[in-house]
Amino acid sequence: MKGLNFYLTLIYVPTLQEQHLREMEKTLTGYWARNQWYVKECPLLLNEWKQNAKNLHWDKYQNEFIKTEMKFYTAQTLMLGQLSLYSVFQNNGRSIHRFAEFINNHLLHIKSIIEIPKPDLETMWRNYLQSLDIKTSYKKKSWKRIKNNENRDTYYTQPTGIMSFISKFYDFILNFYDERDEFEKDIWDPKKLGILFNSVKPQDKMNFAKVPFQFKDLMKEYVKLRLNQQSNSYSTTLIHLMLMVIFLEFINISHPEWRDLRELSRKDIEQYLQYLHEKQMGGTVKNHNFKGPSSKRHIAKCINTLKTFIETIQKYDWTESPILSARKLILLEDTPKVSHKVKDDIDHIPDHIWEQVIRNIDQYPKQFIPIILVMEASGFRSCDVISLKLDCLSETDNGWWLVGDQQKVKYKDHKVPISEEIAHIITAHKKLVEETLTKKENVHSLLFPVFKGPRKGLPVSKKRISENLNILARKCEILNANGELYWFKNHAFRHRYGVTLINNGMDITIVQQLMAHTSPEMTAVYAKLLSETKRREWEKARRKGAFPSIRLSQEGVAVQADLDEQAIENGIELEWIRHNFDSIRLDHGFCIKSPKAPCDFLKQMIEPPCIKNNCKSFHVDQTFAAYYEEQINKMEHDIEIYKKTNRTRSIEFTQIKLERYNGILDGLLKNTGIYGLVKSTREYTGTEREMRPRDGESQP
């Protein structure tokens, strides 16, 4: 055995790093193995290079290890389509050459870029650039709506391209070398965890770097447990981790000797509450990225998250769990009461705003136009729209349907009807995608993938959709009813869909099904519009003739009606009609008689008495056309039966009624405005007699 062991020590075993370097060199063949990359000779060049010749000179790197890593990274991003030739040769070329000078001067001895911790490398690189008077950051202008609903320009610091390029290079090489199971790492990439998550929304990685080392394994097991439970989303678990870091940092300060939480007491929780009240929030949670005292909402989230954590690890009898139960450690009064502001109005996109968007649609980025049209027409959430597949269209005898998953409620293959125009738009965009990207590039078969760049083949960003809409609003001065610049939110398209369906009289249960709501209460929200909105929409619909349009003259003929005049005649206010429109709707029309005045025909049994007696308070609009068509068909069928049985009297009664119904239906189908009696043919009451037009005068 000694001889064998001695022999084994003489055999050279390459390190894991050297094995990876050999893998890199195997892929760097042909053009990619050269020390000079001429852009005009690049095998990926499809068209003539119209820019000035920009070439990459790899012989500037004296460190062969870093040269191989940088060449491999550059070649891979080009071949995978994550970066264009222009980005590499025109934009990143100077950064690649500058980095070679930096390596030669400061890190000539290292065998891999990951030997230097990333924060240290970025600091060294930043200092080097600043010594050469090269900018490492800049202020980027952003505008957003703040508390008082004003749109203001704000600025935030962004790294320059030369800084972000090196950061991406480092992450790529680190990821290539690290072959450990993802759950063993300190930073977890959701794409490598084998779990369900919203791939449309850019997700941050799970970072355990800030977790005190003695609790790191505990938190990893806890987070892994939550991710394996389908009831917990990735984004919610990510927030749980962030909030638990605050608690574990507190414990590390209070009890640095602890290696578990077995001794956690009520006193510790009380001290933690005080710690939360005194702690500056400072962006610990994404929703609160400002420095200031902790809000009640933030404290409530921290306490509730801690309670869930303790209950979970006690439920599974983990050895690190506290001896005292969660209900003895955390009391009900520990969680601050947070008031939830209930909106009186639904934040939907009104018609006049959507009309302005359509008028200026040519100034909106072309790649996003089909997305907002589908969002407006389907009621799908934005994340569900941009995750639609190429085969999302379905055509049946009843027309076109859009089929897609509803990720929030975990509802698969949800179907909604769409117009033929929207179907044609989707078909045309599908053709464009198939012509632009190969199946390998569009690996998820997305209808709305990114066509080029680092995110090529991935879903487009939700943020870019709303950002460009707000840029359009600024550029084209899209204003709300108050004359203020309108602020777009993606979810307002879904609200618009729900409000439109409810306002057009669709049954709430049908709306619930179309919007894939899990309860009727969610759908009922769309019916709660402010009175101002109701009035504005009512007036608009009234001007278009959507409300009562036909009334009967004294002779029983369907004639033009004027709702304003008839309201005065009946001694009631239009406001009363507006707010009680549903309650005055009958099976065959509307009755606008004042509730204070008795009905002259209430006790009559002739069906229906308001039509038989030509009641002046009776109105019909086009929404009742189907009712009258059905009644006319029924009466014609009855007349045929009466003729066969020689029932002459029944024929006479039915024929009179049939003529009345035909007159009403003809009036509905031939006219689109407001129809009824002129004022001079009606009976004037009160002060109206004094104001009535005399013979020869024009009618009001």
XYZ file of C-alpha atoms in Angstrom:
700
model
C 0.000 0.000 0.000
C 2.871 2.352 0.783
C 4.263 1.817 -2.697
C 0.867 2.444 -4.277
C 0.328 5.626 -2.270
C 3.826 6.828 -3.160
C 3.130 6.131 -6.841
C -0.171 8.017 -6.705
C 1.561 11.081 -5.307
C 3.786 11.154 -8.379
C 0.807 11.201 -10.750
C -0.160 14.760 -11.675
C -3.848 15.400 -11.011
C -5.047 18.682 -12.618
C -7.003 21.033 -10.371
C -10.655 21.792 -11.021
C -9.658 25.258 -12.198
C -7.216 23.837 -14.731
C -9.886 21.441 -15.972
C -12.200 24.367 -16.598
C -9.470 26.278 -18.412
C -8.957 23.273 -20.684
C -12.718 23.210 -21.392
C -12.529 26.879 -22.355
C -9.572 26.303 -24.681
C -11.404 23.435 -26.407
C -14.223 25.796 -27.432
C -11.813 28.541 -28.541
C -10.916 27.079 -31.923
C -10.522 28.551 -35.383
C -11.332 32.255 -35.444
C -11.859 32.332 -31.662
C -8.342 30.977 -30.973
C -6.624 33.865 -32.745
C -4.814 36.632 -30.911
C -6.384 39.180 -33.261
C -10.148 39.228 -33.799
C -10.957 41.227 -36.921
C -14.623 42.090 -37.003
C -14.871 41.807 -40.793
C -13.589 38.205 -40.579
C -15.927 37.164 -37.740
C -17.998 34.081 -38.689
C -21.057 35.685 -37.068
C -20.973 38.735 -39.377
C -24.015 38.535 -41.661
C -24.028 41.946 -43.330
C -21.315 44.334 -44.403
C -19.712 46.128 -41.432
C -20.526 49.801 -41.971
C -18.705 51.167 -38.915
C -15.023 51.963 -38.646
C -12.988 48.779 -38.310
C -12.742 47.858 -34.608
C -10.617 44.840 -33.748
C -9.780 43.053 -30.502
C -6.101 42.515 -29.715
C -5.784 39.660 -27.228
C -1.986 39.767 -27.247
C -2.241 42.784 -24.946
C -2.964 40.326 -22.109
C 0.299 39.131 -20.513
C -1.652 36.923 -18.078
C -2.635 33.872 -20.160
C -5.205 32.664 -17.607
C -7.198 35.919 -17.575
C -6.877 36.187 -21.354
C -8.457 32.746 -21.770
C -11.290 33.602 -19.381
C -12.000 36.938 -21.092
C -11.859 35.412 -24.596
C -14.186 32.589 -23.530
C -16.671 35.012 -21.979
C -16.666 37.269 -25.049
C -17.022 34.364 -27.504
C -19.861 32.774 -25.525
C -21.897 35.981 -25.251
C -21.508 36.488 -29.007
C -22.366 32.913 -30.016
C -25.366 32.771 -27.669
C -26.653 36.074 -29.056
C -26.509 37.755 -25.653
C -24.351 40.538 -27.101
C -24.230 41.868 -30.643
C -21.067 42.348 -32.695
C -21.534 46.081 -32.349
C -21.742 45.815 -28.541
C -18.552 43.748 -28.316
C -16.330 45.374 -30.921
C -17.623 48.936 -30.767
C -18.674 49.375 -27.123
C -16.757 46.792 -25.083
C -13.540 46.733 -27.105
C -12.005 49.654 -25.230
C -13.013 48.091 -21.871
C -11.388 44.766 -22.838
C -8.120 46.483 -23.771
C -8.183 48.738 -20.691
C -8.753 45.701 -18.455
C -5.669 44.061 -19.988
C -3.557 47.038 -18.877
C -5.061 46.814 -15.383
C -4.302 43.070 -15.103
C -0.743 43.530 -16.390
C -0.050 46.284 -13.842
C -1.787 44.893 -10.744
C -2.807 41.226 -11.037
C -0.293 39.589 -13.307
C 0.254 36.675 -10.911
C -3.349 35.422 -10.469
C -4.590 32.285 -12.258
C -8.267 33.212 -12.308
C -10.256 36.384 -11.910
C -12.308 34.780 -9.124
C -9.233 34.541 -6.896
C -10.032 38.152 -5.992
C -13.346 38.688 -4.160
C -15.714 40.637 -6.387
C -16.086 43.690 -4.053
C -12.274 43.963 -3.809
C -11.867 43.632 -7.564
C -14.495 46.316 -8.234
C -12.812 48.678 -5.758
C -9.373 48.139 -7.354
C -10.828 48.565 -10.851
C -12.716 51.728 -9.869
C -9.624 53.287 -8.303
C -7.580 52.430 -11.395
C -10.099 54.059 -13.735
C -10.428 57.144 -11.566
C -6.630 57.528 -11.574
C -6.939 57.799 -15.374
C -9.829 60.334 -15.066
C -12.311 57.812 -16.457
C -15.870 58.061 -15.141
C -17.088 55.050 -13.165
C -20.659 56.225 -12.488
C -23.226 58.705 -13.721
C -26.537 60.148 -12.643
C -29.441 58.732 -14.565
C -32.599 60.765 -14.961
C -35.838 59.124 -14.003
C -39.304 60.554 -13.565
C -42.032 59.113 -11.457
C -45.214 60.043 -9.649
C -44.764 60.890 -6.004
C -47.186 61.274 -3.091
C -48.850 64.487 -4.273
C -49.397 62.944 -7.714
C -46.894 65.282 -9.359
C -44.547 63.977 -12.013
C -41.021 65.005 -11.128
C -37.578 64.274 -12.469
C -35.400 62.291 -10.093
C -31.830 61.056 -10.414
C -30.062 57.925 -9.261
C -26.471 56.714 -9.611
C -25.657 54.065 -12.205
C -22.290 52.398 -12.958
C -20.843 53.247 -16.340
C -20.547 50.618 -19.054
C -16.887 49.952 -18.292
C -17.775 49.122 -14.650
C -20.838 46.977 -15.376
C -18.954 45.071 -18.110
C -16.346 43.788 -15.652
C -19.059 42.907 -13.124
C -20.869 40.759 -15.698
C -17.610 39.109 -16.739
C -16.818 38.193 -13.124
C -20.299 36.709 -12.533
C -20.073 34.648 -15.727
C -16.693 33.098 -14.815
C -17.755 32.479 -11.207
C -20.882 30.706 -12.387
C -18.893 28.622 -14.892
C -16.418 27.409 -12.256
C -18.884 26.734 -9.447
C -20.320 23.250 -10.013
C -21.756 22.788 -6.540
C -25.436 22.085 -6.028
C -27.277 25.410 -6.077
C -28.597 24.883 -2.533
C -25.014 24.628 -1.232
C -24.066 28.060 -2.517
C -24.507 31.354 -0.700
C -26.285 32.863 -3.697
C -29.131 30.925 -5.331
C -30.238 31.491 -8.901
C -33.996 30.746 -9.179
C -33.498 29.334 -12.697
C -31.284 26.582 -11.256
C -33.429 25.573 -8.289
C -35.910 23.453 -10.215
C -38.888 25.315 -8.742
C -41.866 27.159 -10.190
C -41.458 30.921 -10.239
C -42.590 33.861 -12.301
C -39.994 33.743 -15.069
C -41.477 36.844 -16.694
C -40.612 39.071 -13.760
C -36.865 39.632 -13.259
C -36.192 37.867 -9.965
C -33.372 38.723 -7.581
C -31.178 35.880 -6.418
C -31.424 34.452 -2.922
C -28.423 35.954 -1.148
C -27.365 34.444 2.182
C -24.187 36.534 2.412
C -25.644 38.789 5.132
C -26.942 35.921 7.267
C -24.651 35.442 10.319
C -22.507 32.351 9.650
C -23.857 30.408 12.673
C -27.425 30.621 11.294
C -26.646 30.273 7.580
C -27.354 26.536 7.348
C -30.582 26.977 9.323
C -31.836 29.698 6.981
C -30.892 27.714 3.898
C -32.910 24.727 5.112
C -35.852 26.963 6.000
C -35.851 28.748 2.634
C -35.493 25.442 0.804
C -38.483 24.077 2.730
C -40.613 27.108 1.802
C -39.667 26.907 -1.872
C -40.670 23.251 -2.016
C -44.137 24.145 -0.733
C -46.310 25.233 -3.664
C -48.284 27.652 -1.499
C -45.210 29.899 -1.158
C -44.011 31.930 -4.130
C -40.364 32.645 -4.810
C -40.783 36.426 -4.460
C -42.567 36.087 -1.094
C -39.864 33.745 0.196
C -37.234 36.226 -0.946
C -38.876 38.919 1.207
C -39.027 36.458 4.134
C -35.265 35.965 3.844
C -34.629 39.723 3.810
C -36.772 40.255 6.908
C -35.267 37.303 8.758
C -31.777 38.735 8.154
C -32.832 41.732 10.284
C -33.815 39.446 13.166
C -30.707 37.255 12.924
C -28.452 40.304 12.834
C -30.148 41.489 16.030
C -29.610 38.075 17.686
C -25.961 38.094 16.580
C -25.514 41.448 18.310
C -27.437 40.468 21.475
C -26.151 36.889 21.796
C -23.007 36.419 19.697
C -22.352 33.095 21.452
C -25.622 31.484 20.272
C -25.470 28.754 17.638
C -29.221 28.109 17.656
C -32.437 29.742 18.911
C -33.307 27.320 21.708
C -32.913 29.932 24.446
C -35.022 32.590 22.701
C -37.229 34.273 25.325
C -40.050 36.764 25.544
C -37.557 39.373 26.699
C -35.590 38.924 23.468
C -38.736 39.579 21.430
C -39.458 42.752 23.418
C -35.908 43.962 22.803
C -36.288 43.093 19.100
C -39.439 45.242 18.924
C -37.527 48.147 20.404
C -34.697 47.481 17.939
C -37.164 47.655 15.020
C -38.618 50.962 16.222
C -35.144 52.486 16.469
C -33.667 50.949 13.301
C -33.400 52.976 10.108
C -35.165 51.048 7.369
C -32.572 51.992 4.756
C -33.851 49.810 1.928
C -33.774 46.463 3.748
C -37.054 45.635 2.014
C -37.568 46.679 -1.584
C -40.853 48.411 -0.865
C -39.158 50.670 1.685
C -35.899 51.772 0.082
C -35.586 54.997 1.999
C -33.765 55.899 5.174
C -36.002 56.789 8.057
C -37.824 55.332 11.064
C -39.474 51.970 10.534
C -43.108 52.234 9.541
C -45.895 50.269 11.235
C -46.276 48.210 8.073
C -42.575 47.304 8.057
C -42.619 46.311 11.755
C -45.769 44.235 11.223
C -44.094 42.376 8.338
C -40.991 41.683 10.430
C -43.003 40.316 13.371
C -45.342 38.218 11.226
C -42.402 36.791 9.271
C -40.598 35.867 12.502
C -43.733 34.229 13.891
C -44.150 32.150 10.719
C -40.488 31.114 10.906
C -40.710 29.988 14.556
C -44.000 28.141 14.013
C -42.540 26.329 10.993
C -39.305 25.098 12.567
C -41.213 24.071 15.737
C -43.746 22.212 13.647
C -40.973 20.096 12.118
C -39.156 19.694 15.478
C -35.881 21.174 14.299
C -33.210 21.062 16.976
C -32.456 24.773 16.498
C -36.046 25.833 17.274
C -36.910 27.779 20.478
C -38.044 25.789 23.519
C -40.889 28.241 24.196
C -43.790 28.019 21.749
C -44.376 30.780 19.211
C -47.625 31.904 20.885
C -45.756 32.495 24.176
C -42.929 34.336 22.482
C -44.964 36.581 20.166
C -48.206 38.064 21.445
C -51.095 39.445 19.422
C -50.422 43.022 20.527
C -46.837 42.873 19.237
C -48.020 43.381 15.662
C -48.937 47.037 14.967
C -52.370 47.579 13.478
C -52.014 48.795 9.918
C -54.897 50.666 8.343
C -55.660 49.588 4.810
C -56.750 52.451 2.630
C -59.736 51.471 0.519
C -59.964 53.159 -2.845
C -63.322 54.589 -3.844
C -62.361 54.481 -7.495
C -60.830 51.763 -9.630
C -57.503 52.771 -11.137
C -58.516 51.869 -14.687
C -57.669 53.468 -18.023
C -60.702 55.562 -19.025
C -61.935 55.669 -22.615
C -60.674 59.194 -23.270
C -57.144 58.170 -22.187
C -57.190 55.040 -24.330
C -58.390 57.104 -27.300
C -55.366 59.396 -26.857
C -53.065 56.365 -26.785
C -54.545 55.021 -30.021
C -54.200 58.423 -31.714
C -50.499 58.506 -30.858
C -49.784 54.780 -31.125
C -47.299 55.361 -33.973
C -44.955 57.098 -31.497
C -44.928 54.103 -29.135
C -42.123 51.493 -29.607
C -43.318 49.062 -32.275
C -42.255 45.933 -30.385
C -44.601 46.829 -27.497
C -47.693 47.837 -29.520
C -49.092 44.261 -29.840
C -48.575 43.759 -26.091
C -50.677 46.724 -24.960
C -53.378 45.887 -27.528
C -53.625 42.328 -26.179
C -53.595 43.605 -22.566
C -56.490 45.957 -23.338
C -58.488 43.341 -25.242
C -58.049 40.325 -22.965
C -57.904 41.523 -19.346
C -54.849 39.304 -18.765
C -52.316 40.532 -16.228
C -49.217 41.986 -17.856
C -47.046 39.081 -16.649
C -49.524 36.635 -18.205
C -49.563 38.501 -21.521
C -45.788 38.582 -21.933
C -45.572 34.886 -21.035
C -48.054 33.875 -23.757
C -46.895 31.072 -26.043
C -46.797 31.108 -29.840
C -49.792 28.724 -29.912
C -51.990 30.930 -27.700
C -54.684 31.418 -30.370
C -57.657 29.113 -30.731
C -60.356 29.392 -33.393
C -63.780 27.771 -32.952
C -67.203 28.092 -34.543
C -67.886 30.882 -32.034
C -64.847 32.932 -33.072
C -61.327 33.538 -31.768
C -60.086 32.768 -28.249
C -56.905 33.703 -26.398
C -55.454 30.873 -24.290
C -52.872 31.424 -21.552
C -51.933 30.578 -17.977
C -52.957 32.810 -15.068
C -49.854 32.565 -12.912
C -51.121 34.407 -9.835
C -54.049 32.029 -9.279
C -52.229 29.011 -10.822
C -54.946 28.607 -13.453
C -53.743 26.884 -16.622
C -55.045 27.386 -20.161
C -57.483 30.153 -19.288
C -59.583 31.179 -22.324
C -61.134 34.544 -23.177
C -62.877 35.596 -26.402
C -61.099 38.185 -28.551
C -61.975 40.057 -31.725
C -60.824 39.035 -35.175
C -58.659 42.183 -35.356
C -56.699 41.217 -32.233
C -56.351 37.657 -33.560
C -54.827 39.026 -36.786
C -52.388 41.171 -34.783
C -51.273 38.123 -32.771
C -50.923 36.044 -35.951
C -48.778 38.716 -37.624
C -46.554 39.060 -34.541
C -46.202 35.279 -34.307
C -44.950 35.225 -37.895
C -42.431 37.992 -37.089
C -41.109 36.039 -34.071
C -40.714 32.817 -36.070
C -38.855 34.686 -38.838
C -36.568 36.536 -36.399
C -35.668 33.837 -33.840
C -34.911 30.159 -34.256
C -36.519 27.557 -32.001
C -33.233 27.274 -30.140
C -33.127 31.034 -29.546
C -36.790 31.160 -28.517
C -36.465 28.089 -26.333
C -39.666 28.834 -24.358
C -41.763 29.414 -27.532
C -42.773 32.861 -26.310
C -45.056 35.138 -28.304
C -43.320 38.253 -26.961
C -39.606 37.427 -26.533
C -36.702 39.869 -26.613
C -35.207 39.817 -30.128
C -31.613 40.771 -29.284
C -29.221 41.590 -26.471
C -28.355 39.808 -23.215
C -32.028 38.884 -22.665
C -32.503 37.440 -26.143
C -35.241 34.796 -26.096
C -36.462 35.830 -22.643
C -39.783 37.610 -21.983
C -39.833 41.365 -22.478
C -39.712 43.451 -19.308
C -43.019 44.604 -17.796
C -41.271 47.721 -16.580
C -40.351 48.800 -20.101
C -44.001 48.623 -21.195
C -45.218 51.095 -18.558
C -42.085 53.255 -18.776
C -42.569 53.783 -22.500
C -46.273 54.502 -22.001
C -45.385 57.241 -19.520
C -42.789 58.599 -21.946
C -45.554 58.664 -24.576
C -47.861 60.473 -22.123
C -45.207 63.109 -21.580
C -44.339 63.467 -25.229
C -47.925 63.641 -26.526
C -49.403 65.355 -23.448
C -51.906 62.636 -22.589
C -53.937 64.314 -19.861
C -56.562 63.085 -17.411
C -59.953 64.723 -16.806
C -58.315 67.312 -14.524
C -55.819 68.350 -17.181
C -52.911 66.621 -15.414
C -50.385 64.315 -17.031
C -51.764 60.763 -16.955
C -49.698 58.105 -15.154
C -49.835 54.611 -16.686
C -49.678 51.367 -14.740
C -49.756 47.994 -16.453
C -52.444 46.607 -14.150
C -54.773 49.483 -15.096
C -55.350 47.668 -18.416
C -56.847 44.731 -16.506
C -59.006 47.124 -14.478
C -60.156 48.750 -17.714
C -61.274 45.368 -19.018
C -63.290 44.593 -15.876
C -64.865 48.057 -15.641
C -65.827 47.983 -19.337
C -67.573 44.621 -18.985
C -69.455 45.668 -15.841
C -70.459 49.042 -17.314
C -71.835 47.334 -20.405
C -74.187 45.247 -18.311
C -72.412 41.884 -18.295
C -73.419 39.559 -15.466
C -70.880 39.660 -12.646
C -70.491 35.867 -12.609
C -69.482 35.905 -16.285
C -66.996 38.711 -15.618
C -65.580 36.636 -12.763
C -65.010 33.702 -15.122
C -63.443 35.854 -17.845
C -61.023 37.464 -15.393
C -60.217 34.178 -13.605
C -61.096 35.640 -10.207
C -61.231 33.170 -7.342
C -64.189 34.904 -5.659
C -67.117 37.182 -6.669
C -65.886 39.790 -4.166
C -62.812 40.400 -6.315
C -64.992 41.062 -9.346
C -67.460 43.239 -7.430
C -64.705 45.819 -6.963
C -65.110 46.854 -10.604
C -68.693 47.947 -9.978
C -67.588 50.485 -7.344
C -66.974 53.633 -9.357
C -67.150 57.158 -7.952
C -70.388 59.049 -8.532
C -68.466 61.506 -10.730
C -67.303 58.649 -12.917
C -70.818 57.243 -13.093
C -72.230 60.600 -14.113
C -69.532 61.227 -16.723
C -69.991 57.804 -18.289
C -73.782 58.141 -18.134
C -73.731 61.494 -19.916
C -71.353 60.143 -22.555
C -73.520 57.082 -23.197
C -76.653 59.231 -23.227
C -75.218 61.515 -25.909
C -74.484 58.429 -28.025
C -78.069 57.238 -27.655
C -77.346 54.331 -25.336
C -80.213 55.208 -22.988
C -84.006 55.366 -23.612
C -84.526 56.311 -27.217
C -88.135 55.384 -28.094
C -91.488 56.340 -26.589
C -95.072 55.886 -27.753
C -97.212 58.742 -29.017
C -100.867 59.098 -28.079
C -101.664 57.164 -31.245
C -99.300 54.321 -30.210
C -96.597 55.165 -32.741
C -92.900 54.895 -31.767
C -91.575 58.458 -31.931
C -88.570 60.498 -30.788
C -88.237 61.018 -27.016
C -86.459 63.762 -25.103
C -85.505 62.530 -21.656
C -84.743 66.031 -20.329
C -88.174 67.326 -21.284
C -89.983 64.276 -19.991
C -88.172 64.486 -16.674
C -89.512 68.036 -16.253
C -92.955 66.920 -17.376
C -93.016 64.171 -14.743
C -91.757 66.485 -12.039
C -88.515 64.611 -11.372
C -84.825 65.355 -11.651
C -82.497 63.751 -14.151
C -80.173 63.013 -11.226
C -82.818 60.709 -9.767
C -83.029 58.838 -13.077
C -79.247 58.509 -13.255
C -78.964 56.934 -9.810
C -82.063 54.727 -10.097
C -81.771 53.570 -13.675
C -81.528 49.884 -12.822
C -84.534 49.989 -10.502
C -86.810 51.518 -13.186
C -85.942 48.913 -15.805
C -88.815 46.560 -16.718
C -88.854 43.487 -18.941
C -90.127 45.469 -21.918
C -88.694 48.973 -21.328
C -88.123 51.767 -18.793
C -90.587 53.612 -16.592
C -89.425 57.118 -15.577
C -92.567 58.133 -13.695
C -91.798 59.890 -10.409
C -92.073 57.560 -7.410
C -94.324 60.168 -5.780
C -96.903 59.975 -8.598
C -99.295 56.986 -8.788
C -99.375 54.796 -11.893
C -102.700 55.132 -13.732
C -102.418 51.680 -15.288
C -100.994 49.676 -12.386
C -104.215 47.692 -11.788
C -104.871 46.908 -15.437
C -104.207 43.329 -16.433
C -103.675 43.914 -20.146
C -100.104 42.893 -20.976
C -98.297 45.179 -20.775
C -100.551 48.149 -19.803
C -97.906 50.852 -20.487
C -97.785 49.830 -24.171
C -101.545 49.339 -24.473
C -102.249 52.797 -23.014
C -99.327 54.644 -24.687
C -97.989 55.761 -21.310
C -95.906 58.936 -21.661
C -93.464 57.709 -18.955
C -92.638 54.533 -20.870
C -89.343 54.359 -22.847
C -87.531 51.703 -24.840
C -83.951 51.606 -26.094
C -82.073 49.252 -28.419
C -81.102 46.907 -25.591
C -84.732 45.657 -25.679
C -84.718 44.787 -29.412
C -84.167 41.079 -28.703
C -87.147 41.041 -26.326
C -89.487 42.478 -28.969
C -88.161 40.162 -31.689
C -88.891 37.192 -29.439
C -92.416 38.435 -28.609
C -93.186 39.135 -32.307
C -92.112 35.625 -33.332
C -94.253 34.160 -30.575
C -97.319 36.181 -31.619
C -96.881 35.272 -35.299
C -96.693 31.627 -34.281
C -99.864 32.013 -32.161
C -101.742 33.667 -35.054
C -100.961 30.696 -37.306
C -102.405 28.358 -34.669
C -105.511 30.589 -34.236
C -106.108 30.526 -38.007
C -106.072 26.734 -38.039
C -108.612 26.593 -35.194
C -110.790 29.440 -36.562
C -110.313 31.623 -33.434
C -111.119 34.948 -35.131
C -111.419 37.010 -31.941
C -108.002 35.855 -30.679
C -106.487 36.760 -34.057
C -107.939 40.321 -33.831
C -106.538 40.931 -30.314
C -103.152 39.442 -31.156
C -102.934 41.327 -34.475
C -103.388 44.699 -32.731
C -100.692 43.826 -30.213
C -98.426 42.560 -33.011
C -98.731 45.864 -34.892
C -97.755 47.794 -31.770
C -94.719 45.591 -31.151
C -93.643 45.797 -34.804
C -93.902 49.582 -34.615
C -91.670 49.676 -31.541
C -89.117 47.298 -33.082
C -89.012 49.259 -36.358
C -88.397 52.446 -34.407
C -85.537 50.810 -32.506
C -83.856 49.361 -35.592
C -84.187 52.398 -37.865
C -83.145 55.088 -35.401
C -80.033 55.644 -33.305
C -80.759 59.010 -31.676
C -83.305 60.114 -29.057
C -86.917 59.815 -30.184
C -90.259 61.004 -28.776
C -93.078 63.546 -28.810
C -92.420 67.242 -29.447
C -93.187 69.486 -26.490
C -96.138 71.267 -28.056
C -98.161 68.037 -28.307
C -97.832 67.339 -24.595
C -99.708 68.732 -21.644
C -97.836 71.574 -19.966
C -97.851 71.877 -16.214
C -97.014 74.633 -13.693
C -94.727 77.408 -14.854
C -94.138 75.526 -18.148
C -97.442 76.923 -19.450
C -96.066 80.444 -19.201
C -92.880 79.486 -21.033
C -94.474 77.329 -23.747
C -93.911 78.421 -27.378
C -96.757 80.240 -29.055
C -98.024 79.463 -32.514
C -95.352 80.130 -35.075
C -92.549 80.041 -32.497
C -89.805 77.442 -32.626
C -90.032 74.404 -30.365
C -87.536 74.069 -27.467
